[in-house]
Short mmCIF file of C-alpha atoms in Angstrom, two decimals:
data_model
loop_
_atom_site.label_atom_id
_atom_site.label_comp_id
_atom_site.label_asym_id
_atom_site.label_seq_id
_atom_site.Cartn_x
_atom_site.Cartn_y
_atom_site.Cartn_z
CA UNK A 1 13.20 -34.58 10.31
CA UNK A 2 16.87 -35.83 9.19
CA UNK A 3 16.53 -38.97 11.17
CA UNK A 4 13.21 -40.35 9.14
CA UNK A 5 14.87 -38.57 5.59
CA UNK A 6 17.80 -40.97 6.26
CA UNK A 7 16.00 -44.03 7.64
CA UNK A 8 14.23 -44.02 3.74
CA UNK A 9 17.33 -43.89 1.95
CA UNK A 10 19.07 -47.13 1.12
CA UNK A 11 20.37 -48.97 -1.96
CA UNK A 12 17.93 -49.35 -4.75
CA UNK A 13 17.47 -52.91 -6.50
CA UNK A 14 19.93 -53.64 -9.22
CA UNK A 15 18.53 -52.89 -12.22
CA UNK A 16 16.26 -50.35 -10.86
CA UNK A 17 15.91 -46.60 -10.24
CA UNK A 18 14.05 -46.00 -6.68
CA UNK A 19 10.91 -44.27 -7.18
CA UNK A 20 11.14 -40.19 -7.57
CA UNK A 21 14.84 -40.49 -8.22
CA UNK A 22 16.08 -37.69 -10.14
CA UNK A 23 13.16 -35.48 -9.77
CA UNK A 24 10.63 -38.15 -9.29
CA UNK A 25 7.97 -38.04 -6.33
CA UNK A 26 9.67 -40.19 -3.42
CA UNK A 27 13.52 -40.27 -3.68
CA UNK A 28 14.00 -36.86 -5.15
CA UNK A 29 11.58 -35.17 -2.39
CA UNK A 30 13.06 -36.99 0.51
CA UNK A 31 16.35 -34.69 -0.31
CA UNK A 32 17.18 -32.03 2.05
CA UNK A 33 18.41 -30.00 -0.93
CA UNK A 34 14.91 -29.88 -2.43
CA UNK A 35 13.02 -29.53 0.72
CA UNK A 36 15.14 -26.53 1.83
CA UNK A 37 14.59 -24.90 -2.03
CA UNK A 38 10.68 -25.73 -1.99
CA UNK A 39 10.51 -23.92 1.31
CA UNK A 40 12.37 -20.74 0.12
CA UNK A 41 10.48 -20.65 -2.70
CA UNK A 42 6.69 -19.99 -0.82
CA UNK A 43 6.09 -16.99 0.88
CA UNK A 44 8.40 -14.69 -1.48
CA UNK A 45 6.19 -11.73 -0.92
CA UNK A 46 2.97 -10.63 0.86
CA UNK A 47 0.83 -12.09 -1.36
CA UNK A 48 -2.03 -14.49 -0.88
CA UNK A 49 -2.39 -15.87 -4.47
CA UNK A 50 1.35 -15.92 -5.00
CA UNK A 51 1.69 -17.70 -1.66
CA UNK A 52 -0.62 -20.55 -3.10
CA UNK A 53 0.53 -20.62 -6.30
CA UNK A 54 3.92 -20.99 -4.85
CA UNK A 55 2.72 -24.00 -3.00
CA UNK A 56 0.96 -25.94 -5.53
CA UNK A 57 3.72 -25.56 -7.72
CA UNK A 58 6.46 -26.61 -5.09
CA UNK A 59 4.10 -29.55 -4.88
CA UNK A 60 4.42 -30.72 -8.33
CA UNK A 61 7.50 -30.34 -8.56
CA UNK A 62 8.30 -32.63 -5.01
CA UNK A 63 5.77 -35.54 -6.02
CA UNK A 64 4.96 -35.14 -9.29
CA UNK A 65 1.19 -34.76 -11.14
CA UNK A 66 -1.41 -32.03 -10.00
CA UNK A 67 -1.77 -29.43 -7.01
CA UNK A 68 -4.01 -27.09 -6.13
CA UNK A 69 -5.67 -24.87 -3.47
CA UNK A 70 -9.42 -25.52 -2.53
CA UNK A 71 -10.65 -22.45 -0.79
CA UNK A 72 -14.70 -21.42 0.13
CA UNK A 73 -15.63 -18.66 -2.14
CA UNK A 74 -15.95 -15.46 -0.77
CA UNK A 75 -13.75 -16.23 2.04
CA UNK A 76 -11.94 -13.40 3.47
CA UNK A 77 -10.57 -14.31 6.59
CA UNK A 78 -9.38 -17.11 9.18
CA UNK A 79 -12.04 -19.25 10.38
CA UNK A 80 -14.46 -18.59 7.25
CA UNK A 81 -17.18 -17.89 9.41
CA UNK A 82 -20.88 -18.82 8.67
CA UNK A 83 -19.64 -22.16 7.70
CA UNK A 84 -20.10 -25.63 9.13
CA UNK A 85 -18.48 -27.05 12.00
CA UNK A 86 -15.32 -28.09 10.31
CA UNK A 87 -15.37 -24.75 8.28
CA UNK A 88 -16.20 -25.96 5.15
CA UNK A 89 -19.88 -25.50 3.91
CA UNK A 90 -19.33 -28.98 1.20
CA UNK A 91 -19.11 -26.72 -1.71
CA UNK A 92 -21.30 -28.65 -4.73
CA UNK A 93 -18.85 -27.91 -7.91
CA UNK A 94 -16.65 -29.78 -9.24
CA UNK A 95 -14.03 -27.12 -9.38
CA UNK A 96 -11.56 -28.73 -11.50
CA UNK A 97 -9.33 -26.02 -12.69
CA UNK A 98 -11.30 -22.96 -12.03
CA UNK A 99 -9.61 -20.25 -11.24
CA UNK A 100 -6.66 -20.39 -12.36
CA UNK A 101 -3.94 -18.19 -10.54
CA UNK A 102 -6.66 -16.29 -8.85
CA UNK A 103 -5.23 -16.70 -5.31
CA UNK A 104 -6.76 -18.55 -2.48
CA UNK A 105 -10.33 -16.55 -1.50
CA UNK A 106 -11.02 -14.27 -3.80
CA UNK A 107 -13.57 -16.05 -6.15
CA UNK A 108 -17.57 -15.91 -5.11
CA UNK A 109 -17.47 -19.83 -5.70
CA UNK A 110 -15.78 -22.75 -3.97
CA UNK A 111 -13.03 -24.17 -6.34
CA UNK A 112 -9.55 -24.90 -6.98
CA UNK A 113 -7.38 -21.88 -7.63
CA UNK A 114 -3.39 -21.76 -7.98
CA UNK A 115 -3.65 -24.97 -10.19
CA UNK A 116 -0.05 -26.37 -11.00
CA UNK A 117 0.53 -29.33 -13.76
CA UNK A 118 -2.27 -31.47 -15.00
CA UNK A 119 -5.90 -30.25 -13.74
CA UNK A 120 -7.56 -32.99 -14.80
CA UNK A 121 -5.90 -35.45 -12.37
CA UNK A 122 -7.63 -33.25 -9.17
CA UNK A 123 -11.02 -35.11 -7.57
CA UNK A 124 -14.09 -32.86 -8.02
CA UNK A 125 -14.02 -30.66 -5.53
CA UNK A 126 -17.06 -31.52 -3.38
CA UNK A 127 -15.11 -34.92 -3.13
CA UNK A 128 -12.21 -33.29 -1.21
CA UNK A 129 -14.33 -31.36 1.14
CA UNK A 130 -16.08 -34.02 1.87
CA UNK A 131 -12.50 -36.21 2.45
CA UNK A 132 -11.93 -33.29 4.76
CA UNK A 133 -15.37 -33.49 6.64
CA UNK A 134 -15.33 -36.75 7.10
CA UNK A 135 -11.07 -36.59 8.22
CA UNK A 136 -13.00 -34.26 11.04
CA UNK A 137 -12.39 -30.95 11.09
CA UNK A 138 -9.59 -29.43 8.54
CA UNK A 139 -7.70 -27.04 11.58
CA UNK A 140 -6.73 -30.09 13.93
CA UNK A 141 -7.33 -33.21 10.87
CA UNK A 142 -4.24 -35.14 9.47
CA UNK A 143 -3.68 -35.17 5.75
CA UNK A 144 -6.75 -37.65 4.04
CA UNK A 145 -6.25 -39.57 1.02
CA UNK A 146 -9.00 -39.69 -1.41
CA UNK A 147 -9.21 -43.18 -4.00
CA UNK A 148 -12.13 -44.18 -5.80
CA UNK A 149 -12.93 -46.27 -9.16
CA UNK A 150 -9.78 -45.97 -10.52
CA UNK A 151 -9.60 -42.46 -10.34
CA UNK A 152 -6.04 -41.03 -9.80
CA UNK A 153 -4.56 -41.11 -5.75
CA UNK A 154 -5.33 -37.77 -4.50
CA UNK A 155 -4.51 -36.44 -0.86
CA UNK A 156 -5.67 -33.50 1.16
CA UNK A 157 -4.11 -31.22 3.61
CA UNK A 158 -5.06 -28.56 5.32
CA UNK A 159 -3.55 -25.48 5.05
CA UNK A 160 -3.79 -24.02 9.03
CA UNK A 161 -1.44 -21.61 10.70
CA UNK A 162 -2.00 -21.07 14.93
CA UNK A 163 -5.28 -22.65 14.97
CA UNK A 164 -6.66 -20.55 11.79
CA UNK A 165 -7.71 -22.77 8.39
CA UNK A 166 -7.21 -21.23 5.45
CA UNK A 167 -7.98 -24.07 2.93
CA UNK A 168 -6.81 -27.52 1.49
CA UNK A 169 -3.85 -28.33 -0.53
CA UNK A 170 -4.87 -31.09 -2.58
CA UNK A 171 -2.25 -33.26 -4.46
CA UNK A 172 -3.30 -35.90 -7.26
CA UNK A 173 -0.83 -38.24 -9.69
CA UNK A 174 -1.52 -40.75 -11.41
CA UNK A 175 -0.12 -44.76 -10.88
CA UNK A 176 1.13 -45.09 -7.28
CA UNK A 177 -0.72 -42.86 -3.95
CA UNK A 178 1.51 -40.49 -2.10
CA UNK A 179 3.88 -42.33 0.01
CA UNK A 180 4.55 -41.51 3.83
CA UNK A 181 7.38 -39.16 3.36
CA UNK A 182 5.85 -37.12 0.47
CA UNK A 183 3.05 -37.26 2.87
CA UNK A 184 4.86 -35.39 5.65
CA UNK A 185 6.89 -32.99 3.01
CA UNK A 186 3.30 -31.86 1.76
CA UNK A 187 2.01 -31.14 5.11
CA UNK A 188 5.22 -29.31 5.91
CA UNK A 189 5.25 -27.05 2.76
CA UNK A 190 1.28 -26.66 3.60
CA UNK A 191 1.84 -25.72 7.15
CA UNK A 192 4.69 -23.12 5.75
CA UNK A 193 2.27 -21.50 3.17
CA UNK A 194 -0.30 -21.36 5.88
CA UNK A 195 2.24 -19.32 7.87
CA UNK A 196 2.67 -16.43 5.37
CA UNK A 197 -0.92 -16.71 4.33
CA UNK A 198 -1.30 -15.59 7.80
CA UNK A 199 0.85 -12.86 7.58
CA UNK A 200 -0.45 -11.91 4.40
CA UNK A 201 -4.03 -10.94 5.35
CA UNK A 202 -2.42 -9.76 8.60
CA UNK A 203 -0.54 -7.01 6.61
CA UNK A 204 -3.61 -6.90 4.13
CA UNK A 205 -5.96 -5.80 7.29
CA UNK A 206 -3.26 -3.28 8.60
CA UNK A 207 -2.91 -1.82 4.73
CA UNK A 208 -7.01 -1.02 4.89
CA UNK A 209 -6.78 0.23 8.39
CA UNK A 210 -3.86 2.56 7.21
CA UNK A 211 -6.13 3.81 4.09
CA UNK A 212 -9.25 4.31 5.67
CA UNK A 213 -7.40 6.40 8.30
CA UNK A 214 -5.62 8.75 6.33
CA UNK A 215 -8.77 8.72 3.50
CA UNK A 216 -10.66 9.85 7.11
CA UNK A 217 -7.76 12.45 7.90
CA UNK A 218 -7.87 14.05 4.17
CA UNK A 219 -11.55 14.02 3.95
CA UNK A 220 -11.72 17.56 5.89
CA UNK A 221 -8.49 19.45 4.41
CA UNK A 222 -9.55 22.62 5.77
CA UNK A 223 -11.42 25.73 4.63
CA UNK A 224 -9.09 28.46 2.72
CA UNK A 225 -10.23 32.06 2.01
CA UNK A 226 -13.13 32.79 -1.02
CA UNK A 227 -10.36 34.67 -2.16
CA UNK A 228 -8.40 31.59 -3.20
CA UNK A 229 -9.35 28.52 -5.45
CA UNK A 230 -7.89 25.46 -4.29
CA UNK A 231 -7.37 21.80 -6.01
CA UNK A 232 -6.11 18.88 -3.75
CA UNK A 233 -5.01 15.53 -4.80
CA UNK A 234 -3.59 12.46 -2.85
CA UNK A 235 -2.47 9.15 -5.42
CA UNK A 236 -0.86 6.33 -3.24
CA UNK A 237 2.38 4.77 -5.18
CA UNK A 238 1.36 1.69 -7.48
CA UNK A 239 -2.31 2.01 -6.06
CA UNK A 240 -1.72 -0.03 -3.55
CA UNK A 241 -3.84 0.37 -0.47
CA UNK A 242 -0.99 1.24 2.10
CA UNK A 243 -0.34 4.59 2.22
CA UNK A 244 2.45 6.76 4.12
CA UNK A 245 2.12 9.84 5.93
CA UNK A 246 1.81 12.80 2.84
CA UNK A 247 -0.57 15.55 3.12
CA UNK A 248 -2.43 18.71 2.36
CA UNK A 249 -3.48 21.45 4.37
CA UNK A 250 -5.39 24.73 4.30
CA UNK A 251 -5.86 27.08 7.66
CA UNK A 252 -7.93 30.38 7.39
CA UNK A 253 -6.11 33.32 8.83
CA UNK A 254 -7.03 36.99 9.45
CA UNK A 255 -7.18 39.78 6.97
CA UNK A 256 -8.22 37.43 4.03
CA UNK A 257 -4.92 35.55 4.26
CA UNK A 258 -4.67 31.58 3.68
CA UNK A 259 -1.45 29.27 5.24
CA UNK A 260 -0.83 26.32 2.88
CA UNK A 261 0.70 23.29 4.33
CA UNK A 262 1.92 20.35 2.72
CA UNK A 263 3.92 17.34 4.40
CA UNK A 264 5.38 13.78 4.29
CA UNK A 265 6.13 11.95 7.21
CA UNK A 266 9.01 9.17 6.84
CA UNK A 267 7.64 5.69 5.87
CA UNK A 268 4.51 4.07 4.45
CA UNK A 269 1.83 2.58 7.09
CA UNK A 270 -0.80 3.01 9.67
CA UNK A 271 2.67 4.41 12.06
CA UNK A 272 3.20 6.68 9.23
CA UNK A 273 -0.93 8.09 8.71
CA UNK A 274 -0.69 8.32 13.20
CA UNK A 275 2.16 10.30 12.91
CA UNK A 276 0.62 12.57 10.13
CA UNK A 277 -2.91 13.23 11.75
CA UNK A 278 -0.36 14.14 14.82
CA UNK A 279 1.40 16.56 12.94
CA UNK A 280 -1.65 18.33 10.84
CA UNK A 281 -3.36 18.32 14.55
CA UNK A 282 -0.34 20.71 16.41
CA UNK A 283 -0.44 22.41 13.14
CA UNK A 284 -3.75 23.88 13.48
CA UNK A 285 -3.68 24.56 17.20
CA UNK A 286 -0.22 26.43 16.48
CA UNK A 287 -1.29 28.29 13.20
CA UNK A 288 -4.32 29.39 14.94
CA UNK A 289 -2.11 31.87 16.55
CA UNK A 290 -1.51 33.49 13.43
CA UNK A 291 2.46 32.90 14.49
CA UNK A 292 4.73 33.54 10.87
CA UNK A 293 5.45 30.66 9.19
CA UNK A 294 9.02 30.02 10.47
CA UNK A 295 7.94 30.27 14.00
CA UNK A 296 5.01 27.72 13.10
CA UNK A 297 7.57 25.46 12.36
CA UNK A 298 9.55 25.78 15.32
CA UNK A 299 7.23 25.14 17.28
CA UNK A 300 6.18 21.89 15.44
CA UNK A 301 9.43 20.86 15.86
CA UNK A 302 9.50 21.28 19.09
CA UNK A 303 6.49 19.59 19.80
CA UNK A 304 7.72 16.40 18.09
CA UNK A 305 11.41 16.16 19.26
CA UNK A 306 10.25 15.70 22.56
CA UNK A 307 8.17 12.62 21.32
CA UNK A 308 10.47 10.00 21.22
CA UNK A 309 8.70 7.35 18.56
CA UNK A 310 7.34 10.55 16.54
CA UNK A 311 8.74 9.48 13.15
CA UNK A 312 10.29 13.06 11.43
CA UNK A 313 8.68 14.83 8.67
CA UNK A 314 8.97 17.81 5.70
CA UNK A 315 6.97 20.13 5.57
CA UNK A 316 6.47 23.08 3.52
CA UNK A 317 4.20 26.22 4.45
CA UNK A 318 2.95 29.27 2.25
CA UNK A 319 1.32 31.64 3.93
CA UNK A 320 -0.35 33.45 0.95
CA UNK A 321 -2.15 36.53 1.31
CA UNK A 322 -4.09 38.04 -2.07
CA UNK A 323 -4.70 41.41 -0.59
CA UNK A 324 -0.86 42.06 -0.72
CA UNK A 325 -0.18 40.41 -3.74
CA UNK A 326 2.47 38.07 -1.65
CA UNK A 327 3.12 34.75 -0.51
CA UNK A 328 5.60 34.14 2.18
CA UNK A 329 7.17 30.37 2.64
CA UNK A 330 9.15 28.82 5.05
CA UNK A 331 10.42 25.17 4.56
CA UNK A 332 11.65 22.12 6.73
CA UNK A 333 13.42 20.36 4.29
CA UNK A 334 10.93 19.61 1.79
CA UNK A 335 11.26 20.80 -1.90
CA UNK A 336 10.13 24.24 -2.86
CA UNK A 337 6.70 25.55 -4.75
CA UNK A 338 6.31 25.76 -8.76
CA UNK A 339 4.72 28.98 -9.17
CA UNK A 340 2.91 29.00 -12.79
CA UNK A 341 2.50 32.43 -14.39
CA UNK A 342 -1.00 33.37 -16.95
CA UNK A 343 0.94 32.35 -20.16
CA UNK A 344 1.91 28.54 -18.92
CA UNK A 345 5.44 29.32 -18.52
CA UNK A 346 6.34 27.78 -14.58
CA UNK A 347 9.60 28.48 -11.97
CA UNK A 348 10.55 26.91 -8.84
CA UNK A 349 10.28 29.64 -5.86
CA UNK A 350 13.50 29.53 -3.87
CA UNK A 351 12.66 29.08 -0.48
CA UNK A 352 15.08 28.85 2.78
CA UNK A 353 16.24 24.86 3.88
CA UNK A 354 15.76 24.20 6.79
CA UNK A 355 15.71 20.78 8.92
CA UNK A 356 13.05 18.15 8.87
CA UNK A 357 10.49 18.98 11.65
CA UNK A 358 11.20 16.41 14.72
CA UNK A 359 15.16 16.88 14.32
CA UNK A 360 14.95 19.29 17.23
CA UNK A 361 17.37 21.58 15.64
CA UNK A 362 15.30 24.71 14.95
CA UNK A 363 16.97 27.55 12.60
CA UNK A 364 13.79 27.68 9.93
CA UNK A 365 13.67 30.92 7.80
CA UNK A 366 10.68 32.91 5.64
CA UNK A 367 11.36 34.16 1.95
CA UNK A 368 8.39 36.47 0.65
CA UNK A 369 7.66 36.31 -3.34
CA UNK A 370 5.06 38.52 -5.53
CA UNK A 371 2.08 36.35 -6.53
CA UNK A 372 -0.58 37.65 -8.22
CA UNK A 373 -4.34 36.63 -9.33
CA UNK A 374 -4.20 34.41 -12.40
CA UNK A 375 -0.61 32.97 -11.15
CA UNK A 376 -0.75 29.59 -9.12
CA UNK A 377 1.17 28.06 -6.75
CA UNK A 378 1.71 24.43 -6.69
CA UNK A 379 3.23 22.45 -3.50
CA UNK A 380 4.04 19.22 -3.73
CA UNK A 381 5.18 16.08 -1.73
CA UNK A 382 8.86 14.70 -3.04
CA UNK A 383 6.97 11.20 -4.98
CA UNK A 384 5.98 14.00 -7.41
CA UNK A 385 9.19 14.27 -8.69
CA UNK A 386 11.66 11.89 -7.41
CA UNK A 387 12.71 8.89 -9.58
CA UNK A 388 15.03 5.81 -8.32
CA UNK A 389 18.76 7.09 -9.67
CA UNK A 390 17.81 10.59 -11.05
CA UNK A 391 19.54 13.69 -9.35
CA UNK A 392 16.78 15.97 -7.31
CA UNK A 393 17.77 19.09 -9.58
CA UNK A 394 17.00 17.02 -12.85
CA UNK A 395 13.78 15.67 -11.32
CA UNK A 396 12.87 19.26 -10.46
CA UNK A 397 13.83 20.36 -13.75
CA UNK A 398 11.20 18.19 -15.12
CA UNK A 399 8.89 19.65 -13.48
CA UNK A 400 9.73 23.38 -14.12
CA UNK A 401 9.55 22.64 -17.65
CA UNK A 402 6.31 21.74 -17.81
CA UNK A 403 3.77 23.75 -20.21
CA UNK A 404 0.17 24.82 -19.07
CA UNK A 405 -2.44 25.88 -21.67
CA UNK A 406 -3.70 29.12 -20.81
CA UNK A 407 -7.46 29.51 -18.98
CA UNK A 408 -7.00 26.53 -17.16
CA UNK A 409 -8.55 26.12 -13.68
CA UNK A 410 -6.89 24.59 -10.97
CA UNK A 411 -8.06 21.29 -10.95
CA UNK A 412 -6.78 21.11 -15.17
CA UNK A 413 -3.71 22.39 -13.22
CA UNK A 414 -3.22 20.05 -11.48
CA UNK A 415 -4.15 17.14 -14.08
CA UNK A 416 -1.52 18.35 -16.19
CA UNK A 417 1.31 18.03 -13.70
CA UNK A 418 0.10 14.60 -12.73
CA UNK A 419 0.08 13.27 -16.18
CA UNK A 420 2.72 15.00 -17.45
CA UNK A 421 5.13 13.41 -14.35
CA UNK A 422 3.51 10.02 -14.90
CA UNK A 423 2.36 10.31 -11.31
CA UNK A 424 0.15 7.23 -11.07
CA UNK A 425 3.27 5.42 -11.61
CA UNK A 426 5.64 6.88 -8.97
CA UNK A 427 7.68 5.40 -6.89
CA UNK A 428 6.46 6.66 -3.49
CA UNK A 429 3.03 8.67 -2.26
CA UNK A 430 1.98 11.87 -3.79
CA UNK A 431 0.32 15.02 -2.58
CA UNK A 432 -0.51 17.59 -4.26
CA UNK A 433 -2.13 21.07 -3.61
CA UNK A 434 -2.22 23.95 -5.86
CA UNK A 435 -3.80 27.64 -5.05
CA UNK A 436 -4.58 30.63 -7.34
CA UNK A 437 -5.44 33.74 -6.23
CA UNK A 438 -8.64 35.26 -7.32
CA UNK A 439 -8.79 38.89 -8.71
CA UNK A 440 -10.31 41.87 -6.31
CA UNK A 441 -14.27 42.14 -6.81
CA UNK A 442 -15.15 45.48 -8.45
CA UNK A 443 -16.75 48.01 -6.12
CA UNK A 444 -20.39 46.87 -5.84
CA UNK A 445 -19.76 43.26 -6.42
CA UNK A 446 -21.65 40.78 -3.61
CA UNK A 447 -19.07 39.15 -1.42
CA UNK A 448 -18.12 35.16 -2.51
CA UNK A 449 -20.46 32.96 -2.35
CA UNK A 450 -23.91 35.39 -2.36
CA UNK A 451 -25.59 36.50 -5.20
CA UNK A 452 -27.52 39.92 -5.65
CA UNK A 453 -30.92 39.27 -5.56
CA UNK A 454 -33.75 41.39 -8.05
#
């Protein structure tokens, strides 16, 4: 690429500035200063509509006029399958403008979208794909310039990454067409954007694998005594679709008794949800044995230290059992419970640190605490409370201070803790459980869930 840059330099005429010189199309593209700044500036996150409207706007700003991205509606992957040969099913609108920033396949038409500078210098749209059709087809085709009736020089090039099309840059100005080096810069920035387009729906397909695999994994948390009322909630950070490795658990034990689990395994991601189902999956083969709660997790720990790519984890466990008016916890190095008395009034329950589970390093410990029905316990993943900068014990504090009008159930529970932390926007995943013991029935009384018939 330097030797043609320098082969189009050379003196301009006396008199005369060369064409694109100080920001112009031709001169002030062919500098290795601007081409190295347009091609930083596309592909600055994971994006697809960012990535175009990066594009179109490096674009202008290399050759002057109008860009834009001309996508397929509805498209929503490489190839857009269903389409004609070239990929392209010769869309009928004239497109001119729509769209706006919308990105570069989400709109149910086929138009321009990620429109930078003057729209109304861009050929109708079923002119460019049918340029492109007639170029051959857009994932092997060289850049085709459209001219017609004095309409303003337009060119078109495809946007295609590895043998995968994902649209048409299309370029327009008015007075001179695009010269052969603007030519080459625009399929260069084109083939760029196509690049992290690529990666883009890559990481967008690995996002909704992630989701739908830990939505599967928390659809069945488990089936808790009648003697306990349970409210579960999961809120990924920014609602975005990739999710990490946070949970919620409930395992029936004997004699009326109920072990609550909650968890967060390190990092966001399909890893992170594989890692999680691995750890809620030895946690219910090892709780099964009734074990205490410290020896549950030792024995989760030892399960994933010897698992070399098992990422580590916190997890918390209350093992709470109404008939005793008791809940017993053990912790690997998550944060403790908020236990909520009847008048609203709520304390953090101390419980014993221990190390994350996966460290290897054992030495977990179990703390007993009264609880009683009408008092609820509330576990909680650290998103709930952490913010960027803020010290843990302030965070917590927040928390603790909390106020709960009295008669609510645990679901309003559980809604006031969310709002009142401005969980939906947290910094990191959240999971939240919260349990309150039911009182004893009265002698007589049908067991849960029957009714006394006559």
């Amino acid at each position: 690429m330097p030797r043609w840059i320098q082969s189009r330099r050379g003196p301009a005429p006396a008199g005369r500035r060369p064409p694109g010189a100080a920001g112009g199309p031709e001169g002030g593209a062919a500098r290795p200063a601007a081409l190295r700044a347009a091609l930083g500036g596309i592909g600055t996150t994971l994006d697809e509509g960012t990535t175009c409207a990066e594009l179109t706007a490096a674009a202008v700003r290399l050759t002057g006029g109008s860009a834009a991205v001309l996508s397929r509606g509805g498209d929503s992957g490489p190839g857009y399958a269903g389409g004609s040969e070239s990929g392209w099913d010769g869309g009928t609108g004239s497109g001119r403008g729509e769209g706006g920033l919308a990105g570069c396949g989400g709109d149910t038409r086929p138009g321009y979208r990620a429109v930078s500078g003057d729209a109304s210098l861009l050929p109708a749209a079923s002119r460019a794909l049918a340029a492109a059709r007639e170029a051959g087809s857009p994932a092997g085709g060289p850049p085709t310039g459209i001219r017609a009736g004095g309409a303003p020089a337009a060119l078109v090039t495809p946007l295609t990454s590895g043998g995968d099309h994902y649209g048409l840059l299309v370029t327009a100005r008015r007075g001179a067409p695009l010269g052969r080096a603007e030519t080459e810069l625009l399929a260069l920035l084109a083939e760029r954007a196509a690049s992290h387009i690529r990666h883009a729906r890559t990481h967008e397909r690995i996002s909704r694998t992630a989701g739908d695999l830990q939505r599967a994994l928390l659809a069945e948390p488990g089936r808790p005594h009648p003697n306990l009322d349970i409210a579960v909630r999961h809120l990924p950070a920014g609602g975005r679709a990739l999710v990490g490795g946070d949970w919620c658990e409930t395992v029936r034990l004997h004699f009326g008794r109920t072990l609550l689990v909650v968890g967060d395994v390190m990092g966001h991601g399909l890893e992170a949800a594989v890692d999680m189902n691995a750890y809620r999956s030895s946690l219910r083969y090892i709780a099964s044995a009734d074990l205490p709660p410290h020896r549950v997790l030792r024995q989760m720990d030892d399960i994933a230290a010897d698992e070399a790519e098992r990422r580590p984890a916190t997890c918390l466990l209350a093992r709470v059992d109404p008939g005793r008016g008791q809940v017993t916890l053990a912790g690997a190095g998550h944060l403790p419970p908020l236990l909520i008395g009847p008048d609203g009034t709520a304390a953090l329950l101390p419980v014993p640190v221990g190390p994350p589970l996966g460290t290897g390093l054992g030495g977990y410990e179990t703390v007993t605490h009264p609880v009683a029905p009408g008092q609820t316990l509330v576990l909680f993943t650290d998103g709930l409370v952490e913010r960027r900068g803020e010290d843990i014990d302030r965070s917590l504090g927040r928390l603790a201070g909390l106020r709960f009008p009295a008669g609510q159930d645990v679901d309003d529970v559980l809604d006031t803790v969310l709002s009142g932390l401005d969980a939906q926007h947290a910094e990191d995943d959240v999971a939240v459980l919260a349990a309150r013991p039911r009182p004893r029935r009265p002698a007589g009384e049908p067991p849960y869930g029957t009714r006394a018939s006559g």
